[in-house]
Amino acid sequence: MFINFSNHASTRWGVPQKQAAKKYGEIVDMQFPNVDPEATSEEVHELARVCAEKIMEMKPECVLCQGEFCLSYQVIQ
């Protein structure tokens, strides 16, 4: 499974990008959440924990994580 954790639906990807992602299995779009610009570090960390937990429960082969930088960094950690 390839998880597309972004705000860019895989249905809008070009053929080469879809073919590359499908090498990992089914492509699953997972909406990257909006991050409140007033959020504290702790709030961003908690949102990242929840997102990462959901992703890992799905047992993907590969994840594209693309979105707000602080949250992306925390999810990848």
Backbone as numpy.savetxt, mean C-alpha at the origin, in Angstrom:
# Nx Ny Nz CAx CAy CAz Cx Cy Cz
0.26 -12.98 -4.63 -0.58 -11.81 -4.63 0.31 -10.56 -4.63
-0.09 -9.59 -5.42 0.57 -8.29 -5.50 -0.40 -7.26 -4.95
-0.05 -6.61 -3.85 -0.91 -5.58 -3.29 -0.45 -4.22 -3.77
-1.37 -3.50 -4.37 -1.16 -2.14 -4.81 -1.72 -1.22 -3.73
-0.86 -0.84 -2.76 -1.27 0.01 -1.64 -0.97 1.45 -2.03
-1.91 2.03 -2.77 -1.74 3.39 -3.29 -3.12 3.96 -3.62
-3.12 5.15 -4.19 -4.36 5.76 -4.67 -4.44 5.71 -6.19
-3.69 4.82 -6.78 -3.64 4.68 -8.24 -4.14 3.28 -8.62
-5.39 3.20 -9.00 -6.01 1.91 -9.29 -5.25 1.15 -10.38
-5.06 -0.12 -10.15 -4.34 -0.95 -11.13 -5.08 -1.04 -12.46
-6.37 -0.76 -12.47 -7.12 -0.79 -13.72 -6.65 0.28 -14.69
-5.95 1.28 -14.17 -5.46 2.38 -15.02 -3.99 2.20 -15.41
-3.37 1.11 -14.97 -1.98 0.84 -15.30 -1.86 0.43 -16.76
-0.68 0.62 -17.31 -0.40 0.14 -18.65 -0.15 -1.36 -18.65
-0.17 -1.93 -19.83 0.00 -3.38 -19.98 1.33 -3.86 -19.37
2.47 -3.22 -19.65 3.72 -3.71 -19.08 3.73 -3.73 -17.54
3.14 -2.71 -16.93 3.10 -2.66 -15.46 2.22 -3.77 -14.91
1.07 -4.00 -15.53 0.19 -5.09 -15.09 0.86 -6.45 -15.25
1.53 -6.64 -16.38 2.20 -7.92 -16.61 3.28 -8.17 -15.57
4.03 -7.14 -15.23 5.09 -7.28 -14.22 4.49 -7.62 -12.86
3.41 -6.96 -12.49 2.77 -7.21 -11.19 2.16 -8.61 -11.14
1.59 -9.06 -12.24 0.92 -10.37 -12.25 1.89 -11.53 -12.09
3.18 -11.26 -12.22 4.18 -12.31 -11.97 4.12 -12.77 -10.51
3.56 -11.92 -9.64 3.43 -12.24 -8.22 2.06 -12.80 -7.87
1.19 -12.91 -8.87 -0.16 -13.42 -8.65 -1.20 -12.35 -8.90
-2.34 -12.54 -8.28 -3.47 -11.61 -8.42 -3.06 -10.21 -7.95
-3.53 -9.18 -8.66 -3.31 -7.80 -8.24 -4.50 -7.36 -7.40
-4.21 -6.91 -6.18 -5.26 -6.45 -5.27 -4.99 -4.99 -4.93
-5.96 -4.12 -5.25 -5.85 -2.71 -4.90 -6.28 -2.51 -3.45
-5.46 -1.78 -2.71 -5.78 -1.45 -1.33 -5.58 0.06 -1.20
-6.66 0.77 -0.91 -6.65 2.23 -0.86 -5.66 2.74 0.19
-4.75 3.63 -0.22 -3.85 4.30 0.72 -4.65 5.39 1.42
-4.65 5.41 2.75 -5.50 6.38 3.46 -4.98 7.80 3.38
-5.89 8.75 3.53 -5.50 10.14 3.66 -4.88 10.33 5.04
-3.86 11.16 5.10 -3.19 11.45 6.37 -3.46 12.90 6.72
-4.06 13.11 7.88 -4.35 14.45 8.35 -3.04 15.21 8.55
-2.88 16.36 7.93 -1.64 17.12 8.10 -1.38 17.54 9.55
-2.42 17.50 10.37 -2.29 17.86 11.79 -2.04 16.62 12.67
-1.95 15.45 12.06 -1.76 14.22 12.84 -0.43 14.24 13.58
-0.44 13.69 14.78 0.79 13.58 15.55 1.60 12.39 15.05
2.83 12.33 15.45 3.68 11.18 15.09 3.06 9.88 15.59
2.48 9.92 16.77 1.86 8.73 17.35 0.65 8.29 16.52
-0.13 9.25 16.06 -1.30 8.91 15.23 -0.88 8.30 13.90
0.14 8.84 13.29 0.64 8.29 12.03 1.20 6.88 12.27
1.93 6.72 13.36 2.48 5.40 13.69 1.36 4.37 13.89
0.30 4.75 14.56 -0.82 3.82 14.79 -1.53 3.49 13.48
-1.74 4.48 12.63 -2.35 4.23 11.32 -1.47 3.28 10.51
-0.18 3.48 10.56 0.75 2.60 9.85 0.67 1.18 10.38
0.59 1.02 11.69 0.50 -0.31 12.30 -0.75 -1.04 11.80
-1.87 -0.32 11.78 -3.14 -0.92 11.34 -3.04 -1.31 9.86
-2.52 -0.43 9.03 -2.38 -0.72 7.59 -1.46 -1.91 7.35
-0.31 -1.91 8.02 0.66 -2.99 7.84 0.07 -4.33 8.28
-0.69 -4.31 9.37 -1.32 -5.53 9.86 -2.30 -6.09 8.81
-3.11 -5.22 8.23 -4.07 -5.66 7.20 -3.33 -6.23 5.99
-2.25 -5.57 5.60 -1.48 -6.04 4.45 -0.89 -7.42 4.74
-0.25 -7.56 5.90 0.42 -8.81 6.22 -0.55 -9.97 6.41
-1.77 -9.68 6.87 -2.79 -10.73 6.99 -3.13 -11.35 5.64
-2.93 -10.58 4.57 -3.26 -11.07 3.23 -2.13 -11.92 2.64
-0.99 -11.94 3.30 0.17 -12.74 2.89 0.59 -12.51 1.43
0.86 -11.26 1.08 1.23 -10.96 -0.30 2.66 -11.40 -0.62
2.90 -11.63 -1.89 4.26 -11.89 -2.38 5.00 -10.58 -2.56
4.26 -9.52 -2.87 4.87 -8.22 -3.17 3.87 -7.13 -2.84
4.39 -5.96 -2.40 3.54 -4.81 -2.08 4.13 -3.55 -2.69
3.31 -2.82 -3.42 3.66 -1.48 -3.87 3.07 -0.53 -2.85
3.92 0.21 -2.14 3.48 1.16 -1.12 3.83 2.54 -1.62
2.79 3.30 -1.97 3.00 4.60 -2.60 1.97 5.58 -2.07
2.44 6.56 -1.31 1.52 7.56 -0.76 2.28 8.56 0.09
1.60 9.15 1.03 2.19 10.15 1.90 3.46 9.58 2.54
4.53 10.36 2.49 5.87 9.87 2.83 6.01 9.33 4.25
5.52 10.04 5.24 5.69 9.61 6.63 4.96 8.29 6.88
3.75 8.18 6.35 3.00 6.94 6.53 3.64 5.80 5.74
4.06 6.07 4.53 4.74 5.04 3.73 5.95 4.50 4.48
6.76 5.39 5.02 7.96 4.99 5.74 7.61 4.09 6.93
6.59 4.48 7.68 6.18 3.70 8.85 5.62 2.33 8.46
4.86 2.27 7.38 4.30 0.99 6.93 5.44 0.06 6.50
6.39 0.59 5.78 7.51 -0.23 5.29 8.37 -0.72 6.44
8.51 0.09 7.48 9.30 -0.32 8.64 8.70 -1.56 9.26
